[in-house]
Coordinates of C-alpha atoms in Angstrom, one line a residue:
M1082 CA -18.2 91.9 20.9
T1083 CA -20.9 89.6 21.6
G1084 CA -23.0 91.2 18.3
V1085 CA -19.8 91.3 16.0
R1086 CA -20.1 87.1 17.0
F1087 CA -23.7 86.7 16.7
G1088 CA -23.3 88.5 12.7
R1089 CA -21.3 86.4 11.8
H1090 CA -23.2 83.2 12.5
F1091 CA -26.0 84.7 11.3
A1092 CA -24.4 85.7 7.7
A1093 CA -22.1 81.6 7.9
G1094 CA -25.7 80.4 7.9
L1095 CA -27.7 82.9 5.6
F1096 CA -24.4 81.4 3.4
V1097 CA -25.4 77.5 4.0
L1098 CA -28.8 77.9 3.1
A1099 CA -27.8 80.0 0.4
L1100 CA -25.4 76.4 -1.2
A1101 CA -28.5 73.9 -0.2
S1102 CA -30.9 75.7 -2.1
C1103 CA -29.0 76.0 -5.4
G1104 CA -29.2 72.7 -7.6
G1105 CA -30.7 74.0 -10.9
G1106 CA -33.7 71.9 -12.2
G1107 CA -36.0 73.5 -10.1
G1108 CA -36.0 70.2 -7.8
G1109 CA -35.9 70.2 -4.6
G1110 CA -32.9 67.8 -3.5
G1111 CA -30.5 66.1 -5.0
T1112 CA -29.5 61.5 -4.4
P1113 CA -27.6 61.1 -1.7
P1114 CA -23.4 59.5 -2.2
P1115 CA -23.4 55.6 -1.7
S1116 CA -22.3 54.4 1.7
A1117 CA -19.4 52.4 1.9
N1118 CA -19.2 48.9 1.2
R1119 CA -18.6 47.2 5.0
P1120 CA -16.7 43.7 5.2
P1121 CA -18.1 40.7 6.0
A1122 CA -16.7 39.6 9.7
F1123 CA -16.5 35.7 10.4
T1124 CA -18.4 33.8 13.6
S1125 CA -17.0 30.5 13.6
P1126 CA -14.1 29.5 15.6
A1127 CA -10.4 29.6 14.7
T1128 CA -9.8 26.2 15.7
A1129 CA -11.2 22.1 15.5
S1130 CA -11.0 19.5 16.5
V1131 CA -12.1 15.2 14.5
P1132 CA -10.8 12.0 15.3
E1133 CA -8.6 10.0 12.7
N1134 CA -10.6 8.7 10.2
S1135 CA -13.4 11.9 9.5
A1136 CA -14.2 11.3 6.4
G1137 CA -16.9 14.3 4.7
T1138 CA -17.5 18.0 6.3
I1139 CA -15.0 18.2 9.4
Y1140 CA -16.1 22.0 10.1
T1141 CA -18.9 24.8 8.7
A1142 CA -17.1 28.2 8.8
A1143 CA -19.4 31.0 8.8
A1144 CA -19.8 34.2 8.7
S1145 CA -21.9 37.6 8.6
D1146 CA -21.7 40.2 6.9
P1147 CA -23.6 43.7 7.8
D1148 CA -24.4 44.8 3.8
G1149 CA -26.5 41.5 4.0
N1150 CA -24.4 40.3 1.1
T1151 CA -23.9 37.0 -0.3
L1152 CA -21.2 35.0 1.2
T1153 CA -18.9 33.1 -0.8
F1154 CA -16.3 30.6 1.3
S1155 CA -12.7 29.3 -0.3
L1156 CA -9.3 28.2 0.7
S1157 CA -6.4 30.7 1.0
G1158 CA -3.6 29.1 2.3
G1159 CA -1.7 27.6 5.1
A1160 CA 0.7 25.5 5.0
D1161 CA -2.2 22.2 4.1
R1162 CA -3.8 23.3 2.2
A1163 CA -3.5 20.8 -0.2
R1164 CA -5.4 18.6 2.1
F1165 CA -8.3 20.0 2.5
A1166 CA -11.2 21.3 0.1
I1167 CA -13.5 23.3 0.7
T1168 CA -17.2 24.2 -1.0
A1169 CA -18.5 27.8 -1.6
A1170 CA -20.3 27.3 1.1
G1171 CA -18.2 26.8 3.8
A1172 CA -18.3 23.1 4.8
L1173 CA -14.8 22.2 4.7
S1174 CA -13.3 18.2 4.0
F1175 CA -9.9 16.3 4.2
V1176 CA -9.2 15.2 0.7
D1177 CA -8.1 11.7 2.6
P1178 CA -9.0 11.1 5.6
P1179 CA -6.2 11.4 8.6
D1180 CA -4.4 9.2 9.6
F1181 CA -2.9 10.1 12.9
E1182 CA -0.2 7.2 13.2
A1183 CA 0.5 8.5 10.7
P1184 CA 0.3 12.5 10.1
D1185 CA 0.5 14.3 6.4
D1186 CA 0.4 17.9 7.8
A1187 CA 3.3 20.2 7.3
D1188 CA 5.0 19.3 10.2
A1189 CA 3.7 15.5 10.8
N1190 CA 2.1 17.0 14.6
N1191 CA -1.7 16.2 13.4
V1192 CA -3.0 19.4 13.0
Y1193 CA -3.7 20.4 9.9
L1194 CA -3.2 24.1 9.2
V1195 CA -5.0 26.0 6.4
Q1196 CA -6.6 29.6 5.3
I1197 CA -10.1 30.3 4.5
S1198 CA -11.2 33.2 2.6
V1199 CA -14.5 34.3 2.7
S1200 CA -15.7 37.4 0.5
D1201 CA -18.7 39.2 -0.1
G1202 CA -18.3 39.8 -3.5
T1203 CA -16.5 43.2 -3.0
T1204 CA -14.6 42.4 0.4
S1205 CA -12.9 39.7 1.3
V1206 CA -11.0 38.4 5.1
T1207 CA -9.6 35.4 6.3
L1208 CA -8.9 33.2 9.0
D1209 CA -6.7 31.5 10.1
L1210 CA -7.5 27.8 11.2
A1211 CA -5.7 25.2 13.0
V1212 CA -7.3 20.9 12.6
T1213 CA -6.6 19.6 15.2
V1214 CA -6.1 15.4 14.6
T1215 CA -7.2 13.2 17.3
N1216 CA -6.5 9.3 17.7
V1217 CA -8.8 6.8 17.5
G1218 CA -7.6 3.4 20.0
P1219 CA -6.7 0.6 20.0
D1220 CA -3.0 1.5 18.8
A1221 CA -1.0 -0.3 21.3
F1222 CA 0.2 -4.1 20.1
R1223 CA 2.9 -6.7 21.0
V1224 CA 5.2 -9.1 19.0
T1225 CA 4.6 -12.9 20.8
R1226 CA 6.1 -15.4 18.8
V1227 CA 4.2 -18.4 18.6
G1228 CA 6.2 -21.6 17.6
T1229 CA 9.7 -22.5 17.3
G1230 CA 11.2 -25.6 16.4
F1231 CA 11.2 -25.2 12.9
A1232 CA 13.5 -26.5 10.2
G1233 CA 14.1 -23.8 7.5
P1234 CA 10.5 -22.2 7.4
I1235 CA 9.8 -20.2 4.2
D1236 CA 6.1 -19.8 3.9
I1237 CA 3.1 -19.5 5.9
A1238 CA -0.3 -20.4 4.8
A1239 CA -3.6 -20.1 7.5
L1240 CA -5.8 -23.0 7.2
P1241 CA -9.8 -21.5 7.0
D1242 CA -11.7 -24.1 9.4
G1243 CA -11.7 -22.1 12.1
T1244 CA -9.4 -23.4 14.4
G1245 CA -6.9 -20.4 13.8
R1246 CA -4.4 -23.3 13.1
M1247 CA -1.5 -22.2 10.4
L1248 CA 0.1 -24.0 7.5
V1249 CA 3.9 -23.8 8.5
V1250 CA 6.7 -24.2 4.8
E1251 CA 10.1 -25.6 5.0
R1252 CA 11.8 -24.9 2.8
A1253 CA 13.2 -28.4 2.6
G1254 CA 10.1 -29.9 1.3
R1255 CA 8.1 -30.2 4.5
I1256 CA 4.6 -28.7 5.6
R1257 CA 3.3 -29.0 9.1
I1258 CA 0.6 -27.8 11.3
L1259 CA 1.0 -25.4 13.7
N1260 CA -1.5 -24.0 16.5
P1261 CA -0.7 -20.6 17.2
A1262 CA -2.8 -20.8 20.6
T1263 CA -0.4 -23.2 22.3
G1264 CA 2.7 -23.5 20.0
A1265 CA 2.0 -26.9 19.4
I1266 CA 3.7 -29.1 15.8
L1267 CA 1.4 -31.9 14.8
P1268 CA 4.0 -34.6 14.8
T1269 CA 3.4 -35.7 11.4
P1270 CA 3.8 -33.8 8.7
F1271 CA 0.9 -31.7 7.1
L1272 CA 3.5 -32.7 3.7
D1273 CA 7.3 -34.1 2.9
I1274 CA 8.1 -34.3 -0.9
A1275 CA 11.8 -33.8 0.7
A1276 CA 13.1 -36.3 -2.0
Q1277 CA 11.3 -34.3 -4.8
V1278 CA 13.1 -30.7 -3.4
S1279 CA 16.3 -29.1 -4.2
T1280 CA 17.9 -27.0 -1.4
D1281 CA 21.1 -25.5 -3.2
G1282 CA 21.5 -22.0 -3.5
E1283 CA 17.8 -20.6 -3.4
R1284 CA 16.0 -23.3 -4.1
G1285 CA 13.7 -25.5 -2.3
L1286 CA 9.9 -25.7 -1.2
L1287 CA 9.4 -21.8 -1.9
G1288 CA 5.8 -21.1 -1.4
L1289 CA 2.2 -22.9 -0.4
A1290 CA -1.7 -21.3 -1.8
L1291 CA -4.6 -22.8 -0.4
A1292 CA -7.8 -22.6 -2.8
P1293 CA -10.1 -20.4 -3.4
D1294 CA -12.7 -23.9 -2.0
F1295 CA -9.9 -25.3 0.3
Q1296 CA -12.1 -25.8 3.0
A1297 CA -14.4 -27.9 0.4
S1298 CA -12.1 -29.6 -1.6
G1299 CA -9.0 -29.8 -0.1
T1300 CA -7.1 -28.0 -2.7
F1301 CA -3.6 -26.7 -2.6
Y1302 CA -1.0 -25.4 -4.5
L1303 CA 3.0 -25.6 -4.4
F1304 CA 5.3 -23.0 -5.7
L1305 CA 9.1 -25.5 -5.5
T1306 CA 12.1 -26.4 -7.1
N1307 CA 12.1 -29.6 -8.3
L1308 CA 15.8 -32.0 -8.7
A1309 CA 17.1 -30.9 -11.4
G1310 CA 16.3 -27.2 -10.8
N1311 CA 13.4 -26.3 -12.5
I1312 CA 11.1 -24.3 -11.1
E1313 CA 7.8 -26.8 -10.8
I1314 CA 4.3 -25.9 -9.7
R1315 CA 2.1 -28.6 -8.5
R1316 CA -1.6 -29.4 -7.2
Y1317 CA -2.0 -31.6 -3.9
R1318 CA -5.1 -32.8 -2.1
T1319 CA -5.9 -33.3 1.4
L1320 CA -6.9 -36.9 2.2
A1321 CA -11.3 -37.1 1.8
G1322 CA -11.9 -38.0 5.5
N1323 CA -8.6 -35.6 6.7
R1324 CA -7.8 -32.3 5.9
D1325 CA -4.9 -32.5 8.4
Q1326 CA -3.1 -34.8 5.7
A1327 CA -2.1 -34.4 2.1
D1328 CA -2.2 -36.9 -0.1
P1329 CA 0.8 -37.2 -2.1
A1330 CA -0.6 -39.9 -4.5
S1331 CA -3.1 -37.1 -5.6
V1332 CA 0.2 -34.4 -7.1
D1333 CA -0.7 -33.0 -10.7
L1334 CA 2.3 -31.0 -12.7
I1335 CA 0.3 -27.9 -13.0
L1336 CA 3.6 -25.7 -14.5
A1337 CA 7.2 -26.9 -15.5
I1338 CA 9.4 -23.7 -15.7
P1339 CA 13.3 -24.6 -17.8
H1340 CA 15.7 -22.9 -14.7
P1341 CA 18.5 -23.9 -16.7
G1342 CA 22.6 -22.8 -15.4
F1343 CA 21.8 -21.1 -12.2
N1344 CA 20.2 -22.1 -8.4
N1345 CA 19.5 -18.7 -7.5
H1346 CA 16.8 -15.7 -9.0
N1347 CA 13.9 -18.5 -8.6
G1348 CA 11.2 -16.0 -7.3
G1349 CA 8.8 -18.4 -5.4
W1350 CA 5.3 -16.9 -4.5
I1351 CA 2.2 -17.6 -5.6
G1352 CA -0.8 -16.2 -4.3
F1353 CA -4.1 -16.9 -5.6
G1354 CA -5.9 -13.4 -6.2
P1355 CA -9.1 -12.2 -5.6
D1356 CA -10.4 -13.1 -9.7
G1357 CA -9.9 -16.4 -8.6
F1358 CA -7.0 -16.9 -10.8
L1359 CA -3.3 -17.9 -9.8
Y1360 CA -0.9 -15.5 -10.1
L1361 CA 3.3 -16.8 -9.3
G1362 CA 6.4 -15.2 -9.4
T1363 CA 9.3 -15.8 -11.2
G1364 CA 12.7 -15.3 -10.8
D1365 CA 15.1 -13.6 -13.9
G1366 CA 16.3 -16.9 -14.1
G1367 CA 19.2 -16.3 -11.6
G1368 CA 22.6 -15.0 -12.7
G1369 CA 24.5 -11.5 -12.2
G1370 CA 22.8 -8.5 -14.4
D1371 CA 20.5 -11.2 -16.4
P1372 CA 22.6 -11.7 -18.1
N1373 CA 20.4 -14.4 -20.6
G1374 CA 18.1 -11.2 -20.9
N1375 CA 15.1 -12.8 -19.3
G1376 CA 13.4 -9.8 -17.7
Q1377 CA 12.9 -8.2 -21.4
N1378 CA 12.4 -11.3 -23.0
R1379 CA 8.3 -11.6 -23.6
N1380 CA 8.5 -14.9 -24.7
T1381 CA 10.0 -17.1 -21.6
L1382 CA 8.3 -17.1 -18.3
L1383 CA 10.9 -16.0 -15.8
G1384 CA 10.9 -12.5 -14.6
K1385 CA 7.9 -11.9 -14.4
I1386 CA 4.1 -12.0 -12.8
L1387 CA 2.2 -14.5 -14.6
R1388 CA -1.5 -15.4 -14.0
I1389 CA -3.5 -19.1 -14.8
D1390 CA -6.1 -20.6 -13.9
P1391 CA -5.7 -23.9 -12.8
A1392 CA -9.3 -24.5 -12.8
G1393 CA -8.9 -25.8 -16.7
D1394 CA -6.5 -27.6 -19.5
A1395 CA -6.4 -25.8 -22.4
F1396 CA -3.1 -27.9 -22.8
P1397 CA -4.3 -31.4 -23.0
A1398 CA -1.2 -32.9 -25.0
D1399 CA 1.4 -30.8 -22.3
P1400 CA 2.5 -32.5 -19.9
N1401 CA 3.8 -29.8 -18.7
R1402 CA 0.9 -27.0 -19.4
D1403 CA -2.7 -28.5 -16.8
Y1404 CA -4.1 -24.7 -17.1
R1405 CA -5.8 -22.5 -19.1
I1406 CA -5.2 -18.8 -20.0
P1407 CA -6.5 -16.4 -19.2
A1408 CA -8.1 -14.0 -21.3
G1409 CA -8.0 -10.1 -19.6
N1410 CA -4.4 -11.4 -19.8
P1411 CA -2.4 -8.9 -22.1
F1412 CA -0.5 -11.0 -24.2
A1413 CA -3.0 -13.4 -24.6
G1414 CA -3.6 -13.0 -28.2
G1415 CA -0.1 -13.0 -29.1
G1416 CA 3.1 -10.3 -28.6
G1417 CA 4.4 -12.2 -26.2
A1418 CA 3.9 -15.9 -23.6
G1419 CA 0.3 -15.9 -22.8
E1420 CA 0.6 -16.2 -19.1
I1421 CA 2.6 -13.2 -18.2
W1422 CA 0.6 -10.2 -16.7
A1423 CA 3.6 -8.4 -16.0
Y1424 CA 7.6 -8.5 -16.4
G1425 CA 11.0 -6.5 -16.1
L1426 CA 11.3 -8.1 -13.0
R1427 CA 14.4 -9.4 -11.5
N1428 CA 13.4 -11.6 -8.3
P1429 CA 9.9 -10.9 -7.2
F1430 CA 10.6 -13.7 -3.9
R1431 CA 7.3 -12.5 -1.8
A1432 CA 3.9 -10.8 -3.3
S1433 CA 0.7 -9.9 -1.8
F1434 CA -2.7 -9.1 -2.4
D1435 CA -4.8 -5.9 -0.7
A1436 CA -7.8 -7.1 0.7
A1437 CA -9.6 -4.0 1.2
T1438 CA -8.3 -3.0 -2.8
G1439 CA -7.4 -5.9 -4.3
N1440 CA -4.4 -3.9 -5.7
L1441 CA -1.2 -6.5 -5.6
W1442 CA 2.3 -5.6 -4.0
I1443 CA 4.9 -7.5 -5.5
G1444 CA 8.6 -6.8 -3.5
D1445 CA 11.3 -7.2 -6.0
V1446 CA 15.2 -7.6 -5.1
G1447 CA 17.6 -6.1 -6.2
Q1448 CA 21.2 -6.1 -8.1
G1449 CA 23.4 -3.9 -6.4
A1450 CA 22.0 -0.8 -5.0
R1451 CA 18.2 -0.8 -4.6
E1452 CA 15.9 -3.1 -3.2
E1453 CA 11.7 -2.6 -5.0
V1454 CA 8.3 -2.3 -4.0
D1455 CA 6.0 -2.7 -7.2
L1456 CA 2.4 -1.8 -6.9
M1457 CA -0.7 -3.0 -9.6
R1458 CA -3.9 -2.6 -9.8
P1459 CA -6.2 -5.0 -11.4
Q1460 CA -6.8 -3.0 -14.6
D1461 CA -2.6 -2.7 -15.1
G1462 CA -1.7 -6.3 -16.9
G1463 CA 0.7 -5.9 -18.7
A1464 CA 2.9 -3.7 -16.3
N1465 CA 7.1 -3.5 -17.5
F1466 CA 8.8 -3.0 -14.3
G1467 CA 12.5 -2.4 -16.5
W1468 CA 14.3 -4.9 -15.1
N1469 CA 17.4 -5.2 -16.6
V1470 CA 17.4 -1.3 -18.1
V1471 CA 17.2 -0.5 -15.0
E1472 CA 17.4 -1.6 -10.4
G1473 CA 15.0 0.6 -9.6
T1474 CA 15.2 4.1 -10.6
L1475 CA 18.7 4.0 -11.4
N1476 CA 19.8 2.9 -14.5
F1477 CA 21.4 -0.5 -15.2
T1478 CA 22.6 -0.9 -19.0
G1479 CA 20.3 2.3 -19.6
P1480 CA 17.7 4.7 -19.4
P1481 CA 14.1 4.3 -18.6
Q1482 CA 12.3 3.6 -21.5
A1483 CA 8.4 4.8 -22.5
G1484 CA 6.1 2.3 -20.7
F1485 CA 8.3 1.1 -17.4
T1486 CA 6.7 2.1 -14.6
P1487 CA 8.7 2.7 -12.0
P1488 CA 8.9 1.0 -8.5
V1489 CA 6.2 3.0 -5.5
T1490 CA 9.2 3.1 -3.3
E1491 CA 12.8 1.9 -3.4
Y1492 CA 15.5 1.5 -0.7
S1493 CA 19.3 1.8 -1.1
H1494 CA 22.3 -0.8 -0.8
G1495 CA 23.8 -0.7 2.8
S1496 CA 23.2 -1.0 6.8
G1497 CA 21.7 2.1 8.0
A1498 CA 18.7 2.6 9.9
R1499 CA 16.1 2.8 6.0
Q1500 CA 19.0 0.5 3.8
G1501 CA 19.4 -3.4 3.4
R1502 CA 20.5 -5.4 0.6
S1503 CA 17.1 -8.2 -0.2
I1504 CA 13.6 -7.0 0.0
T1505 CA 11.2 -8.8 2.3
G1506 CA 7.5 -8.2 0.4
G1507 CA 5.0 -7.5 3.4
R1508 CA 1.6 -7.0 2.6
V1509 CA -1.1 -3.9 3.8
Y1510 CA -2.1 -5.2 7.5
R1511 CA -6.3 -4.3 7.5
G1512 CA -6.1 -6.2 11.0
P1513 CA -7.2 -5.0 14.5
V1514 CA -4.2 -2.6 15.4
E1515 CA -5.7 1.1 14.8
A1516 CA -1.9 2.3 14.2
L1517 CA -1.1 -0.4 11.4
R1518 CA -4.2 -0.4 10.0
G1519 CA -3.5 0.4 6.2
Q1520 CA -0.7 0.8 6.1
Y1521 CA 1.9 -1.8 4.0
V1522 CA 4.5 -3.8 6.5
F1523 CA 7.3 -4.9 4.6
A1524 CA 11.2 -6.3 6.0
D1525 CA 15.3 -5.9 4.9
F1526 CA 16.2 -10.2 5.4
I1527 CA 19.6 -8.8 5.4
S1528 CA 19.5 -6.1 8.3
G1529 CA 16.8 -7.1 9.3
N1530 CA 14.9 -4.0 9.3
I1531 CA 10.7 -3.9 9.2
W1532 CA 9.4 -0.7 8.5
S1533 CA 5.7 0.1 7.3
L1534 CA 3.8 2.3 5.0
P1535 CA 0.9 4.2 5.1
V1536 CA -1.0 2.9 1.6
R1537 CA -2.6 6.9 1.4
W1538 CA 0.9 7.8 0.4
V1539 CA 1.6 6.1 -2.4
S1540 CA 0.3 7.0 -5.3
L1541 CA 1.3 4.9 -8.8
G1542 CA 3.8 6.5 -11.1
T1543 CA 6.1 8.3 -8.6
T1544 CA 8.7 6.8 -6.1
L1545 CA 8.4 7.6 -3.2
S1546 CA 11.1 8.1 -0.3
S1547 CA 12.4 6.0 1.7
D1548 CA 12.7 8.9 4.7
R1549 CA 9.1 8.4 4.3
F1550 CA 8.7 4.8 6.1
F1551 CA 7.9 4.1 9.7
L1552 CA 10.8 2.3 11.3
R1553 CA 9.6 -0.8 13.4
R1554 CA 12.6 -2.6 14.1
A1555 CA 12.1 -1.9 17.4
D1556 CA 8.2 -1.7 18.1
F1557 CA 8.4 -5.4 16.6
T1558 CA 10.7 -6.8 19.8
P1559 CA 8.9 -9.7 20.8
N1560 CA 8.7 -11.1 23.7
A1561 CA 11.6 -13.8 23.0
G1562 CA 13.5 -15.2 20.2
T1563 CA 14.4 -12.9 17.9
L1564 CA 12.8 -11.7 14.5
N1565 CA 15.1 -12.1 11.9
N1566 CA 16.2 -12.7 8.4
I1567 CA 12.4 -12.7 7.4
V1568 CA 11.3 -14.4 4.6
A1569 CA 7.8 -14.5 4.7
F1570 CA 4.2 -12.8 5.8
G1571 CA 1.3 -14.4 6.6
A1572 CA -2.4 -13.3 7.4
D1573 CA -5.4 -15.7 9.6
A1574 CA -8.5 -14.8 9.1
A1575 CA -8.8 -12.0 12.0
G1576 CA -5.9 -9.9 10.2
N1577 CA -3.0 -10.5 12.4
L1578 CA -0.2 -9.9 11.2
Y1579 CA 2.1 -13.1 11.0
M1580 CA 6.5 -12.9 10.2
V1581 CA 9.0 -15.6 9.2
S1582 CA 12.2 -16.3 10.4
L1583 CA 14.1 -18.7 8.4
G1584 CA 16.2 -19.8 11.8
G1585 CA 13.0 -21.2 12.7
D1586 CA 10.9 -19.4 14.6
I1587 CA 6.9 -17.2 13.4
F1588 CA 5.9 -15.3 15.4
R1589 CA 2.6 -12.8 15.1
L1590 CA 2.0 -8.9 15.7
E1591 CA -1.7 -8.7 18.1
A1592 CA -3.5 -6.3 20.2
V1593 CA -2.8 -5.7 23.0

């Protein structure tokens, strides 16, 4: 048996040798088949932790390739893929810096999920990465009542003299000086023109704007309704030796706007823009539904945002016009009143400029269904916000027309947590409380609701749903008094937010 087994093995060996010697051409051996491609493998971790507001590279993907091939990285999936960008070399970054207080990940829990792919040109493998965003303080804040006892306060402005004091406008026609540190109110009004102001309906002394050079010139401007009910923009100066006292005799009528028939929808906002021009928010003239069609009429100054230059007088023969028309105004050369900056508004009672971007945020009070927030960038002169054809995103007298600019957000009428009946336009917060920084804070006069909205969520041309609002009413519970019927927001030199309650109190949001 052994011999038989050996013979068989020997014969098999001869057969293998015979096969090895075949191949033709007289060569001594063939080319070996190529080895199979071996896939790359990730060497970087599957988790990362970064502080909020991080910009630039937050994570570097790394991988090795056993065949030494060049590797290329890309994004291939994940619930939050749209929030990221990556280079071919693996440098991962957020498209927009993340905000811990306003998480933008799919689960809103500050854990962003993204899938990274690496390819060697033949084979790809993936890594599921979880990026945790951590908080950067301070977050704590409180709302303190810093003034009380005012009679119908309706607007507020900071004195730029380094004292921290505030000018508080009373609707009846007086302006008082408040020291928020002590709550003291100077006994002598800064200005008293109550005998010259009408206060029926929505009329009154409605707005105040200090000139950019107020500290040197003592110049300031008022938005009011006179005894006939017409809108007046007036200029005053303080006494030469006393910045705590305005000179009533210095009055100069800058602009008079007829407002016949109704005592509502006057607007009331007045403020200087970053360009140094004076901006005004006028209502549509009143009556339900804009019966005179002023919102869409470019030949009237009602229902508009106006922009004028009070540094000169292009109308010396007209006692009701003491200003120039800025050359960049959309209708300065014709097609409408030269003062118009934007139109199609119902009652832009409060508005403000973002100190960081120069964008104008407008709160436009609605009719019976929607309250809206409109946005204008410095290049958006001539915007038409659609009233009275539309109310917010709803049809009113007709469907939206080409060229209308929709609100960036809106809310419906009602008594819910994200509802109300009369918007008070707010401010983009740029103060010391990191938890609120970069958020638009606004309120509803009727419902008492207070909200904030991260401005990075806002996109011109898209209307953000009110379900994205952060509810702030409970957060803003003050140490004393009741924060209700908010009619204005203001800010001091440090960026602290002030809120004016028509009932007589002034509140300040402070970092703790």
